[in-house]
PDB file of C-alpha atoms in Angstrom:
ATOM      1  CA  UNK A 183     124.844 -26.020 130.401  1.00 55.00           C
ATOM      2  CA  UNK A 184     126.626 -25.009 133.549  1.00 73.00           C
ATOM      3  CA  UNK A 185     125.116 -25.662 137.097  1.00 92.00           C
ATOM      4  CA  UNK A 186     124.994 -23.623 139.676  1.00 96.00           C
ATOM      5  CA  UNK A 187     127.937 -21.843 140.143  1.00 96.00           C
ATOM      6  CA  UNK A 188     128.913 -20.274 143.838  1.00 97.00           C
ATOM      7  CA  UNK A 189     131.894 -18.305 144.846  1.00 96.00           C
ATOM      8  CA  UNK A 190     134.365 -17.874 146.673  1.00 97.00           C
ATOM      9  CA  UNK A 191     134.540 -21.652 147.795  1.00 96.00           C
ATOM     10  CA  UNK A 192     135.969 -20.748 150.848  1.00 97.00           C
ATOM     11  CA  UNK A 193     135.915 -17.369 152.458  1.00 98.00           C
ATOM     12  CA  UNK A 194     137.838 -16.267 155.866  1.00 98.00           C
ATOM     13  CA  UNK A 195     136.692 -13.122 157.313  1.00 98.00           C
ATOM     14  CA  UNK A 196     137.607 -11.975 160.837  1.00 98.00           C
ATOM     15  CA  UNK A 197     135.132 -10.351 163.567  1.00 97.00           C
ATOM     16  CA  UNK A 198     133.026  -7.352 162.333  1.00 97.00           C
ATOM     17  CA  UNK A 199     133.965  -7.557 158.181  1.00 98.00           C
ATOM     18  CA  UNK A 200     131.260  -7.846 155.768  1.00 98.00           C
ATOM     19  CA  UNK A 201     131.386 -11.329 153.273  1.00 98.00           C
ATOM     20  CA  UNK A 202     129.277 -11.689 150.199  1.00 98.00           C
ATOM     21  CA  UNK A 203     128.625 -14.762 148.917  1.00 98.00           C
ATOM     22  CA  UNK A 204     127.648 -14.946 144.920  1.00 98.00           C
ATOM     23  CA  UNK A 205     125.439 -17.423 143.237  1.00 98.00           C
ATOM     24  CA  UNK A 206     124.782 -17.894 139.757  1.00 97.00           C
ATOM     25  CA  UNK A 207     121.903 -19.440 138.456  1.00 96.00           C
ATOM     26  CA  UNK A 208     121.617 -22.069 136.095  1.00 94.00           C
ATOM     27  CA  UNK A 209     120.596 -20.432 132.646  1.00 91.00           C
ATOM     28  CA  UNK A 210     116.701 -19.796 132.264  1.00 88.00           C
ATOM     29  CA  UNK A 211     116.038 -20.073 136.079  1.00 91.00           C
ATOM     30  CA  UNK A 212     114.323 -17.571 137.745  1.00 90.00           C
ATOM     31  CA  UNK A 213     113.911 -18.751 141.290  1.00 92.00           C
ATOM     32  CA  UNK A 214     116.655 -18.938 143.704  1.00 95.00           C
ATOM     33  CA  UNK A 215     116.804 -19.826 147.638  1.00 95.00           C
ATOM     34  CA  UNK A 216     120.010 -19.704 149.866  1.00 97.00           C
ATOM     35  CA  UNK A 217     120.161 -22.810 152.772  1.00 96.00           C
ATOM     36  CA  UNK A 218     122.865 -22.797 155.658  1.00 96.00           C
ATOM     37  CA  UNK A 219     124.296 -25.387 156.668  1.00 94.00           C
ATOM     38  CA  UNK A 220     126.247 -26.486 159.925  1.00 89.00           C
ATOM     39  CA  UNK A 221     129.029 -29.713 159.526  1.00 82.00           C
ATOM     40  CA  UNK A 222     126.797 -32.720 160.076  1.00 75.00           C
ATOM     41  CA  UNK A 223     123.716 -30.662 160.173  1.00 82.00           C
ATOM     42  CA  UNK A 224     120.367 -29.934 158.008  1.00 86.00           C
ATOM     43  CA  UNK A 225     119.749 -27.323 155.716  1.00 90.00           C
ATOM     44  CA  UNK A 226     118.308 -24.069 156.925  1.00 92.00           C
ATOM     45  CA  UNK A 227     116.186 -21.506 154.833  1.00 92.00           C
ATOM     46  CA  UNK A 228     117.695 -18.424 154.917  1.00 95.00           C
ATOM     47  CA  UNK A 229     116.191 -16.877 151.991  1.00 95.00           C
ATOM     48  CA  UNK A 230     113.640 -17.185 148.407  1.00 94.00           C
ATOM     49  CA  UNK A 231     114.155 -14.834 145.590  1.00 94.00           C
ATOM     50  CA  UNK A 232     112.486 -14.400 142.109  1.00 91.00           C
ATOM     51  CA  UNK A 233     114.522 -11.484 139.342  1.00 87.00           C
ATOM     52  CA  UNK A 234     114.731  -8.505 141.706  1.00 88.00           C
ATOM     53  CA  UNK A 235     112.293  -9.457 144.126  1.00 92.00           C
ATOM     54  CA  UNK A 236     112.447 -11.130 147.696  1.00 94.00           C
ATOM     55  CA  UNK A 237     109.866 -13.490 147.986  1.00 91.00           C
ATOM     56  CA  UNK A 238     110.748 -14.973 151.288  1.00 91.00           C
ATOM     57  CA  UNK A 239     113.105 -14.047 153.914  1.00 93.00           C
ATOM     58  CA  UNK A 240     111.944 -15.647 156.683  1.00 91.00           C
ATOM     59  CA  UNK A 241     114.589 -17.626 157.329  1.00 92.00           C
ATOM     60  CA  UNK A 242     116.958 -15.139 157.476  1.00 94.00           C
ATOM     61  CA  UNK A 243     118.023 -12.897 160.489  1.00 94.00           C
ATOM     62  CA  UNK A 244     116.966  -9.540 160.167  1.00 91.00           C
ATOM     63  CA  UNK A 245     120.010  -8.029 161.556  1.00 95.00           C
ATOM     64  CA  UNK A 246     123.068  -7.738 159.390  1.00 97.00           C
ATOM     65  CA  UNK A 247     122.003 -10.308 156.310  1.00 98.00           C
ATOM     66  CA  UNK A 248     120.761  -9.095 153.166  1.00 97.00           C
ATOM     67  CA  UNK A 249     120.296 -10.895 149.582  1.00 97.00           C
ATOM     68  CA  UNK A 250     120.031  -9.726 146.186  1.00 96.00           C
ATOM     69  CA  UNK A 251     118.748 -11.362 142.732  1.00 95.00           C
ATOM     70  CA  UNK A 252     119.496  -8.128 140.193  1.00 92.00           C
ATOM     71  CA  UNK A 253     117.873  -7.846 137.130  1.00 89.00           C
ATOM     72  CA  UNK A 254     121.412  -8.839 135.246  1.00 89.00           C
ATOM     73  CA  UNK A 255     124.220 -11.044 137.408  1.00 91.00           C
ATOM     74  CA  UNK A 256     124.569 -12.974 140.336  1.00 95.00           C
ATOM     75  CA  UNK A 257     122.077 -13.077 143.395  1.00 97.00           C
ATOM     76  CA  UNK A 258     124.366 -11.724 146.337  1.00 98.00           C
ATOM     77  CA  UNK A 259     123.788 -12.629 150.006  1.00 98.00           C
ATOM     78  CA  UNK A 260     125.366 -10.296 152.460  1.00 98.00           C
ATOM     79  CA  UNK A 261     126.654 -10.755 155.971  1.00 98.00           C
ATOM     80  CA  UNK A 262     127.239  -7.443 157.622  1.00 98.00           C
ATOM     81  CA  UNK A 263     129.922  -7.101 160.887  1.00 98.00           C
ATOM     82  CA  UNK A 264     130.294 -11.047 160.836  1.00 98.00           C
ATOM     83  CA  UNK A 265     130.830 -13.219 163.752  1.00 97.00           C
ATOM     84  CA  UNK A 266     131.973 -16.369 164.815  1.00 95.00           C
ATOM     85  CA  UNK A 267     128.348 -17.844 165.078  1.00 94.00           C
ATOM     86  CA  UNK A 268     128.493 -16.929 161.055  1.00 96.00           C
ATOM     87  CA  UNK A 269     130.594 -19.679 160.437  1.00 96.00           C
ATOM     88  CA  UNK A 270     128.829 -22.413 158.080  1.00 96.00           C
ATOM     89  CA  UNK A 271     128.453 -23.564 154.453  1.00 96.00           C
ATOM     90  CA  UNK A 272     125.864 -21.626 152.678  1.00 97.00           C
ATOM     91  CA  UNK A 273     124.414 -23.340 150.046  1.00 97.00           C
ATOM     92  CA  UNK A 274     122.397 -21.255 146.856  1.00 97.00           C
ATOM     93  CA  UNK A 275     119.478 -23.274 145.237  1.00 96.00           C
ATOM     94  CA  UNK A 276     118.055 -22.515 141.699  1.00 95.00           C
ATOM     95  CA  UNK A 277     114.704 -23.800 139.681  1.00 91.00           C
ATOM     96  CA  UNK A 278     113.059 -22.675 136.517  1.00 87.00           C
ATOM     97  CA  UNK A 279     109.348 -21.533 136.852  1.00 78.00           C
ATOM     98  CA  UNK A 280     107.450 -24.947 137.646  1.00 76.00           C
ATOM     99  CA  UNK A 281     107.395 -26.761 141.446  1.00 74.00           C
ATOM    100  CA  UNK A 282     107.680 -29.764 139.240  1.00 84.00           C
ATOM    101  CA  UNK A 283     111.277 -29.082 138.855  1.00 87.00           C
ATOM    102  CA  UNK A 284     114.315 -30.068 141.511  1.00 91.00           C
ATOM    103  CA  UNK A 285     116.552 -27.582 143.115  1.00 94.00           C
ATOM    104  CA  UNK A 286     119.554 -27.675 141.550  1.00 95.00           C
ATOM    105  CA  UNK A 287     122.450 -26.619 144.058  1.00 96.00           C
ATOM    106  CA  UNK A 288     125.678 -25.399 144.262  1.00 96.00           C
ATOM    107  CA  UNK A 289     128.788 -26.950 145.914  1.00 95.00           C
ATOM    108  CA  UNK A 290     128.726 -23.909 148.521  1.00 96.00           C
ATOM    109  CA  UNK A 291     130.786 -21.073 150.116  1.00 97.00           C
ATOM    110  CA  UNK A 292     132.122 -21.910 153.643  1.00 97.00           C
ATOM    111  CA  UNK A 293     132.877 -18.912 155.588  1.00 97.00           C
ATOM    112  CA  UNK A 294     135.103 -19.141 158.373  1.00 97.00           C
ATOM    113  CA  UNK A 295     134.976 -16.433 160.771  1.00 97.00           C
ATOM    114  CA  UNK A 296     137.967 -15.515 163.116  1.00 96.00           C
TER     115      UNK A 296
ATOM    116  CA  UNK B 218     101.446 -25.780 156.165  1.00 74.00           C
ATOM    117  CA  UNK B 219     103.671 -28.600 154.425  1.00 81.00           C
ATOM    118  CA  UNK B 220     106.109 -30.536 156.634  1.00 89.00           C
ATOM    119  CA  UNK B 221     108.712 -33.211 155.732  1.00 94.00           C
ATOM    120  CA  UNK B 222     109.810 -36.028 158.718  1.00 95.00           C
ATOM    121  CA  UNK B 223     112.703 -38.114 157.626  1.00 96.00           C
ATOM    122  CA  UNK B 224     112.482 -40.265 161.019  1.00 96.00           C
ATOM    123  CA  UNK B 225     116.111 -41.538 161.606  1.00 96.00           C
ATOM    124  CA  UNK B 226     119.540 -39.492 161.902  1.00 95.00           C
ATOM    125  CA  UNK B 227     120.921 -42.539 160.542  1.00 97.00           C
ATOM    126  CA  UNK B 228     120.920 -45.800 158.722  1.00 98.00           C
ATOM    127  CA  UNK B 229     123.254 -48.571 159.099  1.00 98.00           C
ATOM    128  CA  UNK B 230     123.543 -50.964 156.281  1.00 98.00           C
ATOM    129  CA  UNK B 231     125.794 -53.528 155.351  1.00 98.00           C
ATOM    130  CA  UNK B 232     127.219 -53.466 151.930  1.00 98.00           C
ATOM    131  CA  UNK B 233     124.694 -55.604 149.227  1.00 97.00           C
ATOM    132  CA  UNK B 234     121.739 -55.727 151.848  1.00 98.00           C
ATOM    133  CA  UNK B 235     118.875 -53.685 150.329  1.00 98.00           C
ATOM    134  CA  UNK B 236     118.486 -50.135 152.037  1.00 97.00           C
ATOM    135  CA  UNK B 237     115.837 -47.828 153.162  1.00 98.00           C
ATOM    136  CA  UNK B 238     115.388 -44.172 154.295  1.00 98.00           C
ATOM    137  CA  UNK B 239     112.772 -43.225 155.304  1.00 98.00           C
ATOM    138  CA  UNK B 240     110.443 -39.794 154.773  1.00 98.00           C
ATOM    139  CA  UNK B 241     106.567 -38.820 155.771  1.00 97.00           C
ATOM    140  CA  UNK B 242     105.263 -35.153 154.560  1.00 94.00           C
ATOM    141  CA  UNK B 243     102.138 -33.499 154.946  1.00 91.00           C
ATOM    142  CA  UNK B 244     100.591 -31.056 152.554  1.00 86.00           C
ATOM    143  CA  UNK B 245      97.535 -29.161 152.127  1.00 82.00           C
ATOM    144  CA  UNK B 246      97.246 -30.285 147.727  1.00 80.00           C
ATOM    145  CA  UNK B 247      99.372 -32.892 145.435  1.00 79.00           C
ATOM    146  CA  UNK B 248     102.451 -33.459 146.694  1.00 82.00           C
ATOM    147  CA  UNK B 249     105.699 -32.728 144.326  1.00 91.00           C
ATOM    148  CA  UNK B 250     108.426 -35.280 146.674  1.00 94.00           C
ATOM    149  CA  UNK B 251     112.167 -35.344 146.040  1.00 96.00           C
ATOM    150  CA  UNK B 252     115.106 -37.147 147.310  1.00 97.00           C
ATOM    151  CA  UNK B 253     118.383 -35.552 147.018  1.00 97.00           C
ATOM    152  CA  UNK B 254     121.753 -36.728 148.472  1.00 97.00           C
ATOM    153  CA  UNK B 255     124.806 -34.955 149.519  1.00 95.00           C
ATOM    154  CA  UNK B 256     128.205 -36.054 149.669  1.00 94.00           C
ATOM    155  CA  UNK B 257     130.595 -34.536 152.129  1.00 89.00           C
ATOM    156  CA  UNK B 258     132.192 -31.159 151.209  1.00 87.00           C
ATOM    157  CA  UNK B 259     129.449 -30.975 147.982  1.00 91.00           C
ATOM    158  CA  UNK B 260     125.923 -29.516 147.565  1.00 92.00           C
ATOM    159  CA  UNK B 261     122.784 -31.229 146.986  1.00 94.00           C
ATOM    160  CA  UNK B 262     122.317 -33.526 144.411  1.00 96.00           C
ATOM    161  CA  UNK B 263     118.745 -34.743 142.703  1.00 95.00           C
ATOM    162  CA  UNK B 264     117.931 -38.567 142.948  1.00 97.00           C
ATOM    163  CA  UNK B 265     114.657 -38.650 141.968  1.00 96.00           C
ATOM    164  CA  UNK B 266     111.522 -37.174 142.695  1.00 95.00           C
ATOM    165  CA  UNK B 267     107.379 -38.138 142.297  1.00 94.00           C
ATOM    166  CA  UNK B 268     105.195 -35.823 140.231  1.00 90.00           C
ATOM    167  CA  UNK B 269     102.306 -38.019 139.346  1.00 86.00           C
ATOM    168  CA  UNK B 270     101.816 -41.687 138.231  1.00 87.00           C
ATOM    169  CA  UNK B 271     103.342 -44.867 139.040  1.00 89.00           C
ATOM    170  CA  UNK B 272     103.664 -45.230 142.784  1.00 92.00           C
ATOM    171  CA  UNK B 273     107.379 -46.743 142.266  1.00 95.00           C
ATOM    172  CA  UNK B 274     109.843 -44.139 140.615  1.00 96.00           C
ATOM    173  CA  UNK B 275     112.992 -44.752 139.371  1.00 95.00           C
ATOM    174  CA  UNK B 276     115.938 -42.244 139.750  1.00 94.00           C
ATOM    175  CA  UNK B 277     119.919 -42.145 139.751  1.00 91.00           C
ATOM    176  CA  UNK B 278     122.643 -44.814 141.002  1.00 92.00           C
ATOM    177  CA  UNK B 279     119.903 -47.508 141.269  1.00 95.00           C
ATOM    178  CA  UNK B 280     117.631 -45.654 143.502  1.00 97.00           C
ATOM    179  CA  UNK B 281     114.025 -45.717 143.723  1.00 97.00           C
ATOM    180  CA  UNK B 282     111.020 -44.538 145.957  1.00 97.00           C
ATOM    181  CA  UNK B 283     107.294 -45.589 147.036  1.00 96.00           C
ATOM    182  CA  UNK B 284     105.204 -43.469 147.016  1.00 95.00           C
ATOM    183  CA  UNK B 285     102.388 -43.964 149.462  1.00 95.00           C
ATOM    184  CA  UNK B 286      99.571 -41.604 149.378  1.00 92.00           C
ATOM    185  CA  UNK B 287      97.425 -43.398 152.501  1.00 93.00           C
ATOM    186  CA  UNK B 288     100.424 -43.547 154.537  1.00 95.00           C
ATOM    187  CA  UNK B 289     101.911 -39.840 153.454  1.00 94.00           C
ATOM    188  CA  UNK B 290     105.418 -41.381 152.541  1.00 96.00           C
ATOM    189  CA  UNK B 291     107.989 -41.588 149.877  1.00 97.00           C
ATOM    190  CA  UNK B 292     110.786 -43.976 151.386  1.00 98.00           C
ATOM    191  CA  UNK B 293     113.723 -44.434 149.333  1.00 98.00           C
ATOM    192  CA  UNK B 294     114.792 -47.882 148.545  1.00 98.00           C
ATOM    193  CA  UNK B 295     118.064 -49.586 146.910  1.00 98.00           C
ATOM    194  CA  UNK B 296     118.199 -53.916 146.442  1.00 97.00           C
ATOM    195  CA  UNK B 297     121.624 -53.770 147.006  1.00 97.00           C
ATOM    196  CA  UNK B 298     123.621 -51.428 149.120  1.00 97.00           C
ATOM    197  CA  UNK B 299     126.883 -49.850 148.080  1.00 97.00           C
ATOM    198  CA  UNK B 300     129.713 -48.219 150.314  1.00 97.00           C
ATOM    199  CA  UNK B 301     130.228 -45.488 147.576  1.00 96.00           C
ATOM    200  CA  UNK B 302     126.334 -44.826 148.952  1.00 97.00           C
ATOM    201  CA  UNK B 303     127.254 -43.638 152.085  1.00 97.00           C
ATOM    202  CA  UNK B 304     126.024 -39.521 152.412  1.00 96.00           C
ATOM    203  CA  UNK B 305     123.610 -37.535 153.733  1.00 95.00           C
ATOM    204  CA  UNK B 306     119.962 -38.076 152.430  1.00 97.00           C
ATOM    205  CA  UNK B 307     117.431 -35.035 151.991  1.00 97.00           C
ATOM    206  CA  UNK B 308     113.469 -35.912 151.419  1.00 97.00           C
ATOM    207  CA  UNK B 309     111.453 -32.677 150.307  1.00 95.00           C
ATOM    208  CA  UNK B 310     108.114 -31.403 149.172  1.00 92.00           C
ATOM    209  CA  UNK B 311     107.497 -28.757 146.820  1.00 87.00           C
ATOM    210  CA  UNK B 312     103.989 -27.028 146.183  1.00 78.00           C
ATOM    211  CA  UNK B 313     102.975 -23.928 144.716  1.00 73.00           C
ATOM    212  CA  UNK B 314     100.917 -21.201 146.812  1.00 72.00           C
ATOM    213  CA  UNK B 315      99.440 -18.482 145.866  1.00 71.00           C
ATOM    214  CA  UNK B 316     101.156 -15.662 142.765  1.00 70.00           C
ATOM    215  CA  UNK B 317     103.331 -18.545 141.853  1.00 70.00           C
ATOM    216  CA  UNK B 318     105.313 -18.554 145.516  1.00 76.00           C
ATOM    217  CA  UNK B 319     107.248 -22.020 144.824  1.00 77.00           C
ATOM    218  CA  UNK B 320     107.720 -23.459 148.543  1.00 80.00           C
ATOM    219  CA  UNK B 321     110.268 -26.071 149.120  1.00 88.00           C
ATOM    220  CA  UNK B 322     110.367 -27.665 152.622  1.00 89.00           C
ATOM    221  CA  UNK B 323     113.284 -30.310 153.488  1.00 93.00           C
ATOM    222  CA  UNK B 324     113.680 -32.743 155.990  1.00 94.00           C
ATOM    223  CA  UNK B 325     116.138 -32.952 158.487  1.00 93.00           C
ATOM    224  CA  UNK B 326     118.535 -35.108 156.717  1.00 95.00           C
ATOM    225  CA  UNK B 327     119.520 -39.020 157.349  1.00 96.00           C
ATOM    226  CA  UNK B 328     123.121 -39.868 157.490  1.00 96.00           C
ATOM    227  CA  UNK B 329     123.744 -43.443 155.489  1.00 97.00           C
ATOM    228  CA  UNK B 330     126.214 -45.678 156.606  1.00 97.00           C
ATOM    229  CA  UNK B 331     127.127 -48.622 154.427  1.00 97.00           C
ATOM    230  CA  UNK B 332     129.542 -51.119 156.015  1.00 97.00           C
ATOM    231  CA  UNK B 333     131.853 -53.183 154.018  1.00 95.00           C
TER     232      UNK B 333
END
């Protein structure tokens, strides 16, 4: 059973391009959340999502982001006109149904904005 | 509202002393606690986590937690450090709300150092 697969590893975008960041689930989970993260830093909730619904989006700025968990493929998190203060890893979380269940998470995209 | 406090940025250790990190949470019903641990560059991995039952669980890499419903914690413990140890540590709390909204809170992270 594969984990949670993110991609691109690494992304470079300069000033004012868009980046999206894909996350696929591991199989049978339902629930995803997206964290940043800054080097040496905590995780930051950005974002919950169930099959095409947002549950959650608190966390996430209401300017320029945007996420996505389609009925079929990858949930999709969006950065709009990017800038430097965009720069982080962003880590996608998934869980099947229960809270008794652990987040299982990817090994991240880090975007680099120049 | 549920909270996590994991107390210390970081955790100096020398290499075979026992270790612990420590984490406090506060939640309105039964707490669902986890430890994960990230290595650098990596995401999140599960250690262990406390459901219901024995006080003392048992996870990966010869980890283990208390967990202490009087005193609101779940430290994580280890006899015998290693170096291969040294990462980031993540306590968190997980609890369901109302229509099924699954709420996961982390704390802020403890950096362990173990010192040959």
């Amino acid at each position: 059973n594969a984990g949670v697969m993110q991609n691109p590893r690494h992304l470079v975008r300069r000033r004012g391009q868009e980046a999206r960041l894909r996350c696929s689930p591991m199989k049978g989970h339902s629930h995803v959340y997206w964290y940043r993260q800054l080097p040496e830093e905590g995780l930051k909730f950005m974002v919950y999502l169930q099959k095409e619904n947002i549950i959650d989006e608190s966390g996430m700025p209401k300017e320029r982001f945007s996420a996505e968990f389609p009925k079929e493929g990858p949930s999709i998190l969006r950065i709009q006109q990017v800038v430097r203060g965009d720069s982080a890893a962003y880590f996608c979380a998934s869980s099947p149904e229960t809270a008794r269940s652990p987040l299982h998470f990817g090994n991240g995209t880090r975007l680099t904005v120049t | 509202a549920q909270s996590v406090a994991q107390p210390e940025d970081q955790v100096n250790v020398a290499e075979g002393n026992p270790l612990t990190v420590k984490c406090t949470y506060s939640v309105s019903g039964n707490p669902y606690l986890f430890w994960y641990v990230q290595y650098p560059n990596r995401g999140l991995q599960f250690l262990l986590k406390y459901i219901t039952g024995d006080n003392l669980v048992k996870g990966s890499y010869g980890f283990e937690a208390e967990f202490n419903k009087s005193q609101t914690s779940f430290h994580l413990k280890k006899p015998s450090a290693l170096v291969s140890d040294s990462a980031l540590y993540f306590c968190a709390v997980r609890e369901t709300g109302s229509g099924g909204y699954q709420k996961v809170t982390f704390g802020t992270g403890t950096k362990l150092q173990v010192i040959p």
